[in-house]
Coordinates of C-alpha atoms and ligand atoms in Angstrom, one line a residue:
X62 CA 204.4 17.6 13.0
X63 CA 202.2 16.9 16.1
X64 CA 204.9 16.4 19.0
X65 CA 202.2 15.1 21.0
X66 CA 201.7 11.9 22.4
X67 CA 199.3 10.4 25.0
X68 CA 199.8 6.8 26.0
X69 CA 197.3 5.2 28.8
X70 CA 197.7 1.9 30.3
X71 CA 194.7 -0.1 31.7
X72 CA 193.2 1.6 34.8
X73 CA 193.5 -1.2 37.6
X74 CA 191.2 -3.3 39.2
X75 CA 192.8 -2.8 43.1
X76 CA 190.7 -5.8 43.9
X77 CA 193.8 -7.5 45.0
X78 CA 197.6 -7.0 45.0
X79 CA 199.2 -5.9 41.8
X80 CA 200.5 -9.0 40.3
X81 CA 203.0 -9.5 37.1
X82 CA 200.4 -8.7 34.5
X83 CA 200.1 -5.4 35.4
X84 CA 203.0 -5.0 35.6
X85 CA 204.0 -6.0 32.3
X86 CA 201.3 -3.7 31.1
X87 CA 202.7 -0.4 33.1
X88 CA 206.5 -1.4 31.9
X89 CA 205.7 -1.6 28.1
X90 CA 203.2 2.1 28.5
X91 CA 206.4 3.4 30.0
X92 CA 209.4 1.7 27.3
X93 CA 206.8 3.9 24.4
X94 CA 206.7 7.1 26.8
X95 CA 210.2 6.8 26.8
X96 CA 210.8 6.7 23.6
X97 CA 208.7 9.0 22.9
X98 CA 210.1 11.2 25.3
X99 CA 213.6 10.9 24.0
X100 CA 212.7 11.3 20.3
X101 CA 211.8 14.9 21.5
X102 CA 208.0 14.6 21.9
X103 CA 205.8 15.4 24.9
X104 CA 204.6 12.7 26.2
X105 CA 200.9 12.7 28.9
X106 CA 201.5 9.0 30.3
X107 CA 198.6 8.1 32.6
X108 CA 198.0 4.7 34.8
X109 CA 195.6 4.2 37.5
X110 CA 193.0 2.5 39.3
X111 CA 189.5 1.8 38.1
X112 CA 187.2 1.8 41.8
X113 CA 183.8 1.1 41.5
X114 CA 181.3 -1.7 40.5
X115 CA 180.0 -5.1 42.6
X116 CA 183.7 -6.3 42.0
X117 CA 185.5 -3.7 44.4
X118 CA 182.3 -3.7 46.5
X119 CA 182.5 -7.7 47.3
X120 CA 186.1 -7.6 47.5
X121 CA 185.9 -4.3 50.5
X122 CA 183.2 -6.8 52.0
X123 CA 185.0 -9.9 52.3
X124 CA 187.5 -8.3 54.0
X125 CA 185.5 -6.3 55.8
X126 CA 186.4 -2.9 55.4
X127 CA 184.4 0.3 54.4
X128 CA 184.6 0.2 50.5
X129 CA 186.5 3.4 50.1
X130 CA 189.1 3.0 52.7
X131 CA 189.7 -0.8 51.0
X132 CA 190.3 1.3 47.6
X133 CA 192.2 3.5 49.7
X134 CA 194.8 1.0 50.5
X135 CA 194.7 -0.8 47.5
X136 CA 195.2 2.3 45.2
X137 CA 197.8 3.0 47.1
X138 CA 199.6 0.0 46.5
X139 CA 199.2 0.1 42.6
X140 CA 200.6 4.1 43.2
X141 CA 203.6 2.5 45.2
X142 CA 204.5 0.2 42.4
X143 CA 204.6 2.6 39.6
X144 CA 207.2 4.1 41.9
X145 CA 209.2 0.6 41.6
X146 CA 208.4 -0.3 38.9
X147 CA 210.2 3.4 37.8
X148 CA 207.2 4.7 35.9
X149 CA 207.7 8.3 34.1
X150 CA 203.7 8.9 34.1
X151 CA 202.8 11.6 33.9
X152 CA 199.5 11.7 36.4
X153 CA 197.6 8.3 38.5
X154 CA 194.2 8.5 38.2
X155 CA 191.8 7.1 40.8
X156 CA 188.1 6.8 40.0
X157 CA 187.0 7.8 43.3
X158 CA 188.3 11.6 42.7
X159 CA 186.3 14.0 41.9
X160 CA 187.4 15.2 38.7
X161 CA 186.6 11.8 37.6
X162 CA 183.0 11.6 38.2
X163 CA 182.2 15.1 37.5
X164 CA 184.0 14.2 33.7
X165 CA 182.0 10.9 33.7
X166 CA 178.2 12.7 34.7
X167 CA 178.8 15.0 32.0
X168 CA 179.9 12.6 29.4
X169 CA 176.5 10.9 30.8
X170 CA 174.6 13.4 30.0
X171 CA 176.1 14.7 26.5
X172 CA 174.8 11.3 26.0
X173 CA 171.3 11.5 27.2
X174 CA 171.3 14.4 25.4
X175 CA 171.9 13.1 22.2
X176 CA 169.0 10.8 22.5
X177 CA 171.7 7.9 23.0
X178 CA 170.5 6.9 26.7
X179 CA 166.9 5.4 27.6
X180 CA 165.3 3.7 30.5
X181 CA 164.3 -0.4 30.4
X182 CA 164.9 -3.0 31.8
X183 CA 168.0 -5.6 31.5
X184 CA 167.6 -9.6 32.1
X185 CA 170.5 -11.5 31.4
X186 CA 173.9 -12.6 32.1
X187 CA 176.4 -10.7 33.8
X188 CA 180.4 -11.7 35.4
X189 CA 181.0 -9.7 38.4
X190 CA 184.4 -11.0 37.6
X191 CA 184.9 -9.3 34.2
X192 CA 182.4 -7.0 34.9
X193 CA 180.9 -7.9 31.6
X194 CA 177.2 -8.7 30.5
X195 CA 177.0 -12.3 28.2
X196 CA 175.0 -13.1 25.5
X197 CA 173.4 -16.7 26.4
X198 CA 175.6 -18.2 23.4
X199 CA 178.9 -16.6 25.1
X200 CA 177.9 -19.0 28.2
X201 CA 178.9 -22.9 28.9
X202 CA 177.8 -25.2 31.9
X203 CA 180.4 -26.6 33.5
X204 CA 179.5 -28.5 36.5
X205 CA 176.4 -26.7 37.1
X206 CA 177.9 -23.6 37.0
X207 CA 177.3 -21.5 34.1
X208 CA 180.6 -19.6 32.8
X209 CA 181.8 -17.4 30.7
X210 CA 183.4 -18.8 27.4
X211 CA 186.0 -16.2 27.1
X212 CA 187.3 -15.8 30.0
X213 CA 185.9 -19.0 32.2
X214 CA 184.2 -16.3 35.2
X215 CA 181.3 -17.4 36.6
X216 CA 178.0 -15.3 35.5
X217 CA 175.1 -14.5 37.6
X218 CA 171.7 -14.0 35.9
X219 CA 170.8 -10.4 36.4
X220 CA 167.3 -8.9 36.3
X221 CA 166.5 -5.4 36.8
X222 CA 165.4 -2.0 35.3
X223 CA 168.6 -0.2 33.8
X224 CA 169.7 2.1 31.3
X225 CA 170.8 1.2 28.1
X226 CA 172.8 3.0 25.5
X227 CA 172.2 2.5 22.2
X228 CA 175.1 1.0 20.8
X229 CA 173.6 -1.0 18.2
X230 CA 172.8 2.2 16.6
X231 CA 176.4 2.5 16.4
X232 CA 177.2 -0.4 14.6
X233 CA 177.4 0.9 11.2
X234 CA 179.5 4.2 12.0
X235 CA 182.0 1.9 13.8
X236 CA 182.5 -0.5 11.1
X237 CA 182.9 2.6 8.5
X238 CA 185.4 4.7 11.6
X239 CA 187.6 0.7 11.7
X240 CA 187.9 1.3 7.5
X241 CA 189.1 4.8 8.0
X242 CA 191.3 4.1 10.0
X243 CA 192.7 0.4 9.6
X244 CA 195.4 0.9 12.6
X245 CA 192.6 1.9 15.3
X246 CA 192.8 -2.0 16.1
X247 CA 196.4 -3.8 16.3
X248 CA 197.3 -6.2 16.3
X249 CA 196.1 -7.0 12.8
X250 CA 195.0 -10.4 14.1
X251 CA 192.9 -8.8 16.6
X252 CA 190.7 -6.5 14.7
X253 CA 189.3 -9.3 12.3
X254 CA 188.2 -10.7 15.8
X255 CA 186.9 -7.4 16.7
X256 CA 184.9 -6.9 13.3
X257 CA 183.2 -10.1 12.8
X258 CA 181.9 -9.2 16.3
X259 CA 180.3 -5.7 15.2
X260 CA 179.3 -7.2 12.2
X261 CA 177.5 -10.6 13.8
X262 CA 175.3 -7.1 15.0
X263 CA 175.3 -5.0 18.2
X264 CA 172.5 -4.9 20.8
X265 CA 172.0 -1.7 23.0
X266 CA 174.4 -2.1 26.4
X267 CA 173.2 -1.6 29.5
X268 CA 174.4 1.3 31.3
X269 CA 173.5 1.4 35.3
X270 CA 172.6 -1.0 37.6
X271 CA 170.2 -0.9 40.8
X272 CA 171.1 -3.9 42.7
X273 CA 174.3 -1.9 44.6
X274 CA 175.8 1.4 45.3
X275 CA 178.9 1.4 45.0
X276 CA 179.7 3.8 41.9
X277 CA 179.0 7.0 40.0
X278 CA 175.5 8.0 40.9
X279 CA 173.3 8.4 37.4
X280 CA 172.4 12.2 37.1
X281 CA 168.9 12.8 38.2
X282 CA 168.3 9.0 39.4
X283 CA 169.8 8.4 42.5
X284 CA 168.4 4.8 42.2
X285 CA 171.0 3.8 39.7
X286 CA 175.1 4.2 39.7
X287 CA 176.5 4.0 36.0
X288 CA 177.9 0.5 34.3
X289 CA 181.3 0.3 35.9
X290 CA 182.9 0.2 31.7
X291 CA 181.8 3.2 30.8
X292 CA 182.5 4.6 34.2
X293 CA 186.1 3.7 33.8
X294 CA 187.0 4.2 30.2
X295 CA 186.1 8.2 30.4
X296 CA 189.5 8.1 33.1
X297 CA 191.6 8.9 30.0
X298 CA 189.9 11.8 29.4
X299 CA 188.9 13.1 32.6
X300 CA 193.1 12.9 33.2
X301 CA 192.7 15.8 30.5
X302 CA 189.8 17.5 32.9
X303 CA 187.2 16.7 30.0
X304 CA 184.5 18.3 29.9
X305 CA 186.6 21.7 29.7
X306 CA 187.8 21.0 26.0
X307 CA 189.3 23.5 25.6
X308 CA 191.7 23.3 28.2
X309 CA 195.1 22.9 26.7
X310 CA 196.0 19.2 29.0
X311 CA 192.3 18.6 26.6
X312 CA 193.6 20.0 23.1
X313 CA 197.1 19.1 22.9
X314 CA 196.5 14.7 24.0
X315 CA 193.3 14.2 22.8
X316 CA 192.8 11.7 20.7
X317 CA 195.5 9.5 22.6
X318 CA 198.0 8.0 20.7
X319 CA 197.5 4.4 22.4
X320 CA 195.0 3.0 24.8
X321 CA 197.7 -0.1 25.8
X322 CA 195.7 -2.7 27.1
X323 CA 195.7 -6.8 27.5
X324 CA 193.6 -8.4 24.5
X325 CA 190.8 -9.6 27.6
X326 CA 189.3 -6.1 27.6
X327 CA 189.9 -5.1 23.8
X328 CA 185.7 -5.4 23.3
X329 CA 185.5 -2.9 25.6
X330 CA 187.9 -0.4 24.4
X331 CA 187.6 -1.1 20.6
X332 CA 184.0 -1.0 20.3
X333 CA 182.2 -0.1 23.8
X334 CA 184.7 3.5 23.8
X335 CA 185.1 4.3 20.4
X336 CA 180.8 3.9 20.5
X337 CA 180.5 6.0 23.5
X338 CA 182.9 8.9 22.2
X339 CA 181.4 9.0 18.5
X340 CA 177.7 9.7 20.4
X341 CA 179.3 12.7 22.4
X342 CA 180.8 13.7 19.2
X343 CA 184.2 13.3 20.9
X344 CA 186.9 12.1 18.0
X345 CA 188.4 8.5 19.4
X346 CA 191.7 7.3 20.1
X347 CA 194.1 6.8 16.9
X348 CA 195.1 3.6 18.0
X349 CA 193.8 0.2 20.9
X350 CA 196.5 -2.0 21.3
X351 CA 195.8 -5.3 22.6
X352 CA 199.1 -7.6 24.1
X353 CA 199.2 -10.5 25.1
X354 CA 199.0 -12.2 28.2
X355 CA 202.0 -13.3 30.6
X356 CA 202.1 -16.8 31.3
X357 CA 202.8 -18.7 35.0
X358 CA 203.0 -22.8 33.2
X359 CA 200.9 -22.0 30.4
X360 CA 198.3 -20.2 31.9
X361 CA 197.2 -16.6 32.2
X362 CA 197.9 -15.6 35.8
X363 CA 195.0 -15.2 37.8
X364 CA 194.3 -14.8 41.9
X365 CA 191.6 -17.5 41.5
X366 CA 194.1 -19.7 39.8
X367 CA 196.8 -19.3 42.4
X368 CA 199.3 -18.9 40.0
X369 CA 200.7 -15.1 40.1
X370 CA 204.1 -14.4 40.5
X371 CA 204.6 -11.2 42.2
X372 CA 206.4 -8.8 40.9
X373 CA 208.5 -7.3 43.8
X374 CA 209.8 -10.5 44.7
X375 CA 211.2 -10.8 41.7
X376 CA 212.5 -7.1 41.9
X377 CA 213.8 -8.3 45.3
X378 CA 215.5 -11.0 43.8
X379 CA 217.1 -9.3 40.8
X380 CA 216.8 -5.7 40.8
X381 CA 213.7 -3.5 38.4
X382 CA 216.2 -3.6 35.4
X383 CA 216.6 -7.1 34.9
X384 CA 212.9 -7.5 35.0
X385 CA 211.8 -4.6 32.8
X386 CA 214.9 -6.2 29.8
X387 CA 213.2 -9.5 30.6
X388 CA 209.1 -8.9 30.3
X389 CA 210.4 -6.7 27.3
X390 CA 212.7 -9.0 25.3
X391 CA 211.2 -12.5 26.3
X392 CA 207.5 -11.8 25.4
X393 CA 206.9 -11.8 22.1
X394 CA 205.0 -8.2 22.2
X395 CA 201.5 -8.9 21.0
X396 CA 201.4 -12.8 22.3
X397 CA 201.3 -14.3 24.9
X398 CA 204.3 -15.4 26.9
X399 CA 205.7 -18.0 29.9
X400 CA 208.1 -16.3 32.2
X401 CA 210.2 -18.1 34.3
X402 CA 213.2 -17.2 36.6
X403 CA 215.3 -19.9 34.7
X404 CA 214.8 -18.0 31.7
X405 CA 215.3 -14.5 33.3
X406 CA 218.8 -16.1 34.5
X407 CA 219.9 -16.7 31.5
X408 CA 218.7 -13.4 29.9
X409 CA 220.5 -11.4 32.9
X410 CA 223.8 -13.3 32.9
X411 CA 224.1 -13.4 28.7
X412 CA 222.4 -9.9 27.6
X413 CA 223.1 -7.6 30.5
X414 CA 225.9 -8.9 32.4
X415 CA 228.3 -10.6 29.3
X416 CA 227.4 -8.3 26.3
X417 CA 226.3 -5.2 28.0
X418 CA 227.7 -4.6 31.0
X419 CA 231.2 -6.2 30.0
X420 CA 231.2 -4.0 26.7
X421 CA 231.2 -1.0 29.4
X422 CA 233.5 -2.3 31.5
X423 CA 236.3 -3.6 28.8
X424 CA 236.4 -0.3 26.9
X425 CA 236.3 2.0 29.9
X426 CA 238.9 -0.3 31.3
X427 CA 240.9 0.2 28.2
X428 CA 240.7 3.7 28.1
X429 CA 241.5 4.3 31.4
X430 CA 244.3 2.6 31.4
X431 CA 246.1 3.1 27.7
X432 CA 244.3 6.9 27.2
X433 CA 245.0 8.7 30.2
X434 CA 241.5 8.3 31.0
X435 CA 240.5 10.8 28.3
X436 CA 237.9 10.7 24.9
X437 CA 240.5 10.4 22.4
X438 CA 241.6 13.8 20.8
X439 CA 243.5 12.7 17.5
X440 CA 241.0 10.5 15.8
X441 CA 240.6 9.1 11.7
X442 CA 238.1 6.9 11.5
X443 CA 238.7 3.7 8.7
X444 CA 236.0 2.1 6.9
X445 CA 235.2 -0.9 9.7
X446 CA 234.7 2.6 12.1
X447 CA 232.3 3.5 9.8
X448 CA 230.6 0.9 8.6
X449 CA 229.7 -0.4 12.2
X450 CA 228.7 3.3 13.5
X451 CA 226.8 4.5 10.9
X452 CA 224.4 1.0 11.1
X453 CA 223.5 3.2 13.3
X454 CA 222.3 6.3 11.2
X455 CA 221.1 4.3 8.8
X456 CA 219.0 2.9 11.6
X457 CA 217.2 5.9 12.7
X458 CA 214.1 6.4 10.9
X459 CA 213.6 2.6 10.5
X460 CA 213.4 2.2 14.4
X461 CA 211.1 5.6 14.7
X462 CA 208.9 3.8 12.2
X463 CA 208.9 0.6 13.6
X464 CA 208.5 1.8 17.1
X465 CA 205.3 3.5 15.9
X466 CA 204.2 0.2 14.6
X467 CA 204.7 -1.0 18.5
X468 CA 207.2 -3.7 16.8
X469 CA 209.3 -4.0 20.5
X470 CA 211.2 -7.3 18.8
X471 CA 213.0 -5.2 15.8
X472 CA 213.7 -2.7 18.3
X473 CA 215.2 -5.4 21.4
X474 CA 216.4 -7.2 18.3
X475 CA 218.7 -4.0 16.9
X476 CA 219.8 -4.0 20.4
X477 CA 221.0 -7.5 20.8
X478 CA 222.6 -7.5 17.6
X479 CA 224.3 -4.6 18.2
X480 CA 225.6 -5.8 20.9
X481 CA 226.8 -8.6 19.6
X482 CA 228.9 -6.7 16.6
X483 CA 230.1 -4.1 19.0
X484 CA 231.7 -6.6 21.4
X485 CA 233.0 -8.4 17.7
X486 CA 234.3 -4.8 16.6
X487 CA 236.7 -4.5 20.0
X488 CA 237.6 -8.2 19.8
X489 CA 239.1 -8.4 15.7
X490 CA 240.3 -5.2 16.1
X491 CA 243.0 -5.6 19.1
X492 CA 243.7 -2.6 20.2
X493 CA 246.0 -4.0 23.0
X494 CA 247.7 -5.1 19.7
X495 CA 247.8 -1.0 18.5
X496 CA 250.5 0.6 21.1
X497 CA 252.8 1.5 18.3
X498 CA 250.2 3.3 16.3
X499 CA 248.7 5.9 18.6
X500 CA 246.0 7.0 16.1
X501 CA 244.9 3.7 15.2
X502 CA 244.1 2.3 19.1
X503 CA 242.9 5.7 20.3
X504 CA 240.6 5.5 16.7
X505 CA 239.3 2.0 18.2
X506 CA 238.8 3.4 21.2
X507 CA 236.3 6.2 20.8
X508 CA 234.1 4.3 18.0
X509 CA 233.4 1.6 20.8
X510 CA 232.6 3.8 23.3
X511 CA 230.3 6.0 21.1
X512 CA 228.4 2.9 20.4
X513 CA 228.6 1.9 24.2
X514 CA 227.2 5.4 24.2
X515 CA 224.5 5.0 21.5
X516 CA 223.8 1.7 23.0
X517 CA 222.8 2.9 26.1
X518 CA 220.7 5.7 24.6
X519 CA 218.4 2.7 22.8
X520 CA 218.5 0.6 26.4
X521 CA 217.2 3.5 28.2
X522 CA 213.3 3.4 27.7
X523 CA 214.1 -0.5 28.4
X524 CA 216.7 -0.3 31.6
X525 CA 216.7 3.7 32.5
X526 CA 218.6 3.2 35.7
X527 CA 220.9 1.2 34.1
X528 CA 221.2 3.5 31.1
X529 CA 221.8 6.6 33.2
X530 CA 224.7 4.8 35.3
X531 CA 226.5 3.8 31.8
X532 CA 226.3 7.0 30.4
X533 CA 228.2 8.1 33.7
X534 CA 231.0 7.4 32.1
X535 CA 230.7 10.4 29.9
X536 CA 229.3 12.1 32.8
X537 CA 225.9 12.5 30.6
X538 CA 222.6 12.6 32.6
X539 CA 218.7 12.0 31.2
X540 CA 218.7 15.6 30.1
X541 CA 221.4 14.6 27.5
X542 CA 219.2 11.7 26.5
X543 CA 218.5 12.0 22.7
X544 CA 217.2 9.3 20.6
X545 CA 218.4 11.6 17.8
X546 CA 222.0 12.1 19.2
X547 CA 222.6 8.4 18.1
X548 CA 222.2 9.3 14.8
X549 CA 226.3 11.7 15.5
X550 CA 229.0 9.8 15.7
X551 CA 231.2 12.6 16.9
X552 CA 229.1 13.0 19.8
X553 CA 231.6 12.8 22.3
X554 CA 233.8 15.7 23.4
X555 CA 237.6 14.9 22.4
X556 CA 240.0 15.3 26.0
X557 CA 236.6 14.7 28.1
X558 CA 237.4 12.5 31.1
X559 CA 236.1 8.8 31.2
X560 CA 234.7 7.8 34.3
X561 CA 234.8 4.6 35.7
X562 CA 231.5 2.8 37.0
X563 CA 230.2 0.3 39.1
X564 CA 229.4 -3.5 37.9
X565 CA 226.9 -2.6 36.2
X566 CA 224.6 -6.5 36.4
X567 CA 226.2 -9.1 38.5
X568 CA 226.0 -12.6 36.8
X569 CA 223.8 -15.0 38.6
X570 CA 225.5 -18.3 39.8
X571 CA 223.5 -21.0 38.6
X572 CA 223.3 -24.3 40.0
X573 CA 224.2 -26.4 36.8
X574 CA 227.0 -23.7 35.2
Ligands
LIG29 N1 189.9 -2.0 35.4 C1 190.2 -3.3 34.2 C2 190.3 -2.2 33.1 C3 190.0 -0.8 32.9 S1 190.4 -0.1 31.7 C4 189.2 1.4 31.4 C5 190.6 -3.9 34.1 N2 191.6 -4.2 35.4 S2 192.4 -5.6 36.1 O1 193.1 -4.9 36.9 O2 192.1 -6.5 36.2 O3 193.5 -5.6 35.0 C6 194.0 -4.5 33.6 C7 195.1 -5.0 32.3 O4 196.0 -5.9 33.3 C8 194.8 -6.2 31.8 O5 194.1 -5.5 30.4 C9 196.0 -6.7 31.1 O6 196.6 -5.3 30.3 C10 196.6 -6.3 32.0 N3 196.9 -8.1 32.7 C11 196.1 -8.6 33.8 N4 196.6 -10.3 34.0 C12 197.4 -10.4 33.0 C13 198.0 -11.5 32.4 N5 198.1 -12.2 33.4 N6 199.4 -11.1 31.6 C14 199.7 -9.6 30.8 N7 198.1 -8.8 31.2 C15 197.4 -8.8 32.1 O7 190.9 -5.1 33.6

């Protein structure tokens, strides 16, 4: 089995500060990266910033800053956000880096050599905000302004010499590719959208601009810069040292296991990117997953709408893990989801403080008092104990399969149910009434501690910091995190000391409580 796993986030435009939508893509990618890592995979997890194009050039001009300096500053805030979000990324790529420019120019040369690029003239609509070309039928007029129907962003007319990529030639090979790789576009609901777009006919794509200069130069034609999407998409292979395809990173991690993106940029990833790669004789990625949007009052968050929720403010107020948990649990993965502070607070109180935090505190306090602070030694599982413990063994493979289908909802439901069952088990078994039957008391404590360990491991990809705090009860560290070990019902070393831990999550006092 191939035990390498390569996951990417979109690379973000540093045209403004990061917002919750960016945090969402990154947190979800981190969830998968951490899960795969704890399941024994070599994981390469890439994120970064997309720094070329007219959008960035104009944003810098507005601030009166030199473009690269502007990018340096904002890219830094994205890099810092990766740390604040506790992302376990392997690399952070900037498209202004040398390694990337070299890679993009090589890909261009490759496409040119294969006769996939030619010089002509582009006349049509362009949205700077989306950095995308639109056909006439994709445009509407509102209040005397031409806007793209799909994104509602303003378009402008472009009339200039341009290099073109022979996208039309790749229509049939793309359709064949989708057919042979039915999981390439996920979720399923988004697949049809893409396929019917391709079936409607693909026009050759303008892949260079002449009227501005902030970009990677077209090799042998200094008057043109390479279209920002051809530039940006290539980041996924630049980070693996393309054009050197025989280096270790490329050999191990390409094709990518999954490009995780928002649904707004599916067309670029599911049509243009595989077409460029097929044309350059490089294998396309295995999967492109287009997740939904985080909505604030039912609208996509964006700078122009002024409805941005700042992840840093939320983290400052509630802490990082509650935010990670909330986004992963409450936004049904693949769909759009509204977020609110009210629901976030409910989530902290019910799931994190009451269910998980309380279970950890209760069983450790009980064990410290009644089992001399040690993992019980003499234990004998009965049917009830076995039933609750074996549920993890029985679901081990299911969980793997569901994660490979990006079914985060399954994963989180499994955890929420497990927490409920664990609290119920401890209550129903009433160990405090078993002081005359120490073997039974010890077995209940051991079973519950084992469950705390298993759930803490399952929570690791979601709330890594809190999971590690909980595992300190058993003196376990990040190195001990192994998904497979949740299938072991006798993992905890009998006789080892149990450590008291600090409260994991503080309950939020609510005004109407
Ligand atoms: N630079 C391009 C991507 C190039 S990838 C080769 C880009 N950047 S972006 O900064 O505008 O947005 C990147 C991603 O942020 C979106 O695709 C999406 O994943 C995420 N989100 C931005 N706003 C979002 C929401 N409101 N909700 C959820 N995610 C959204 O596009």
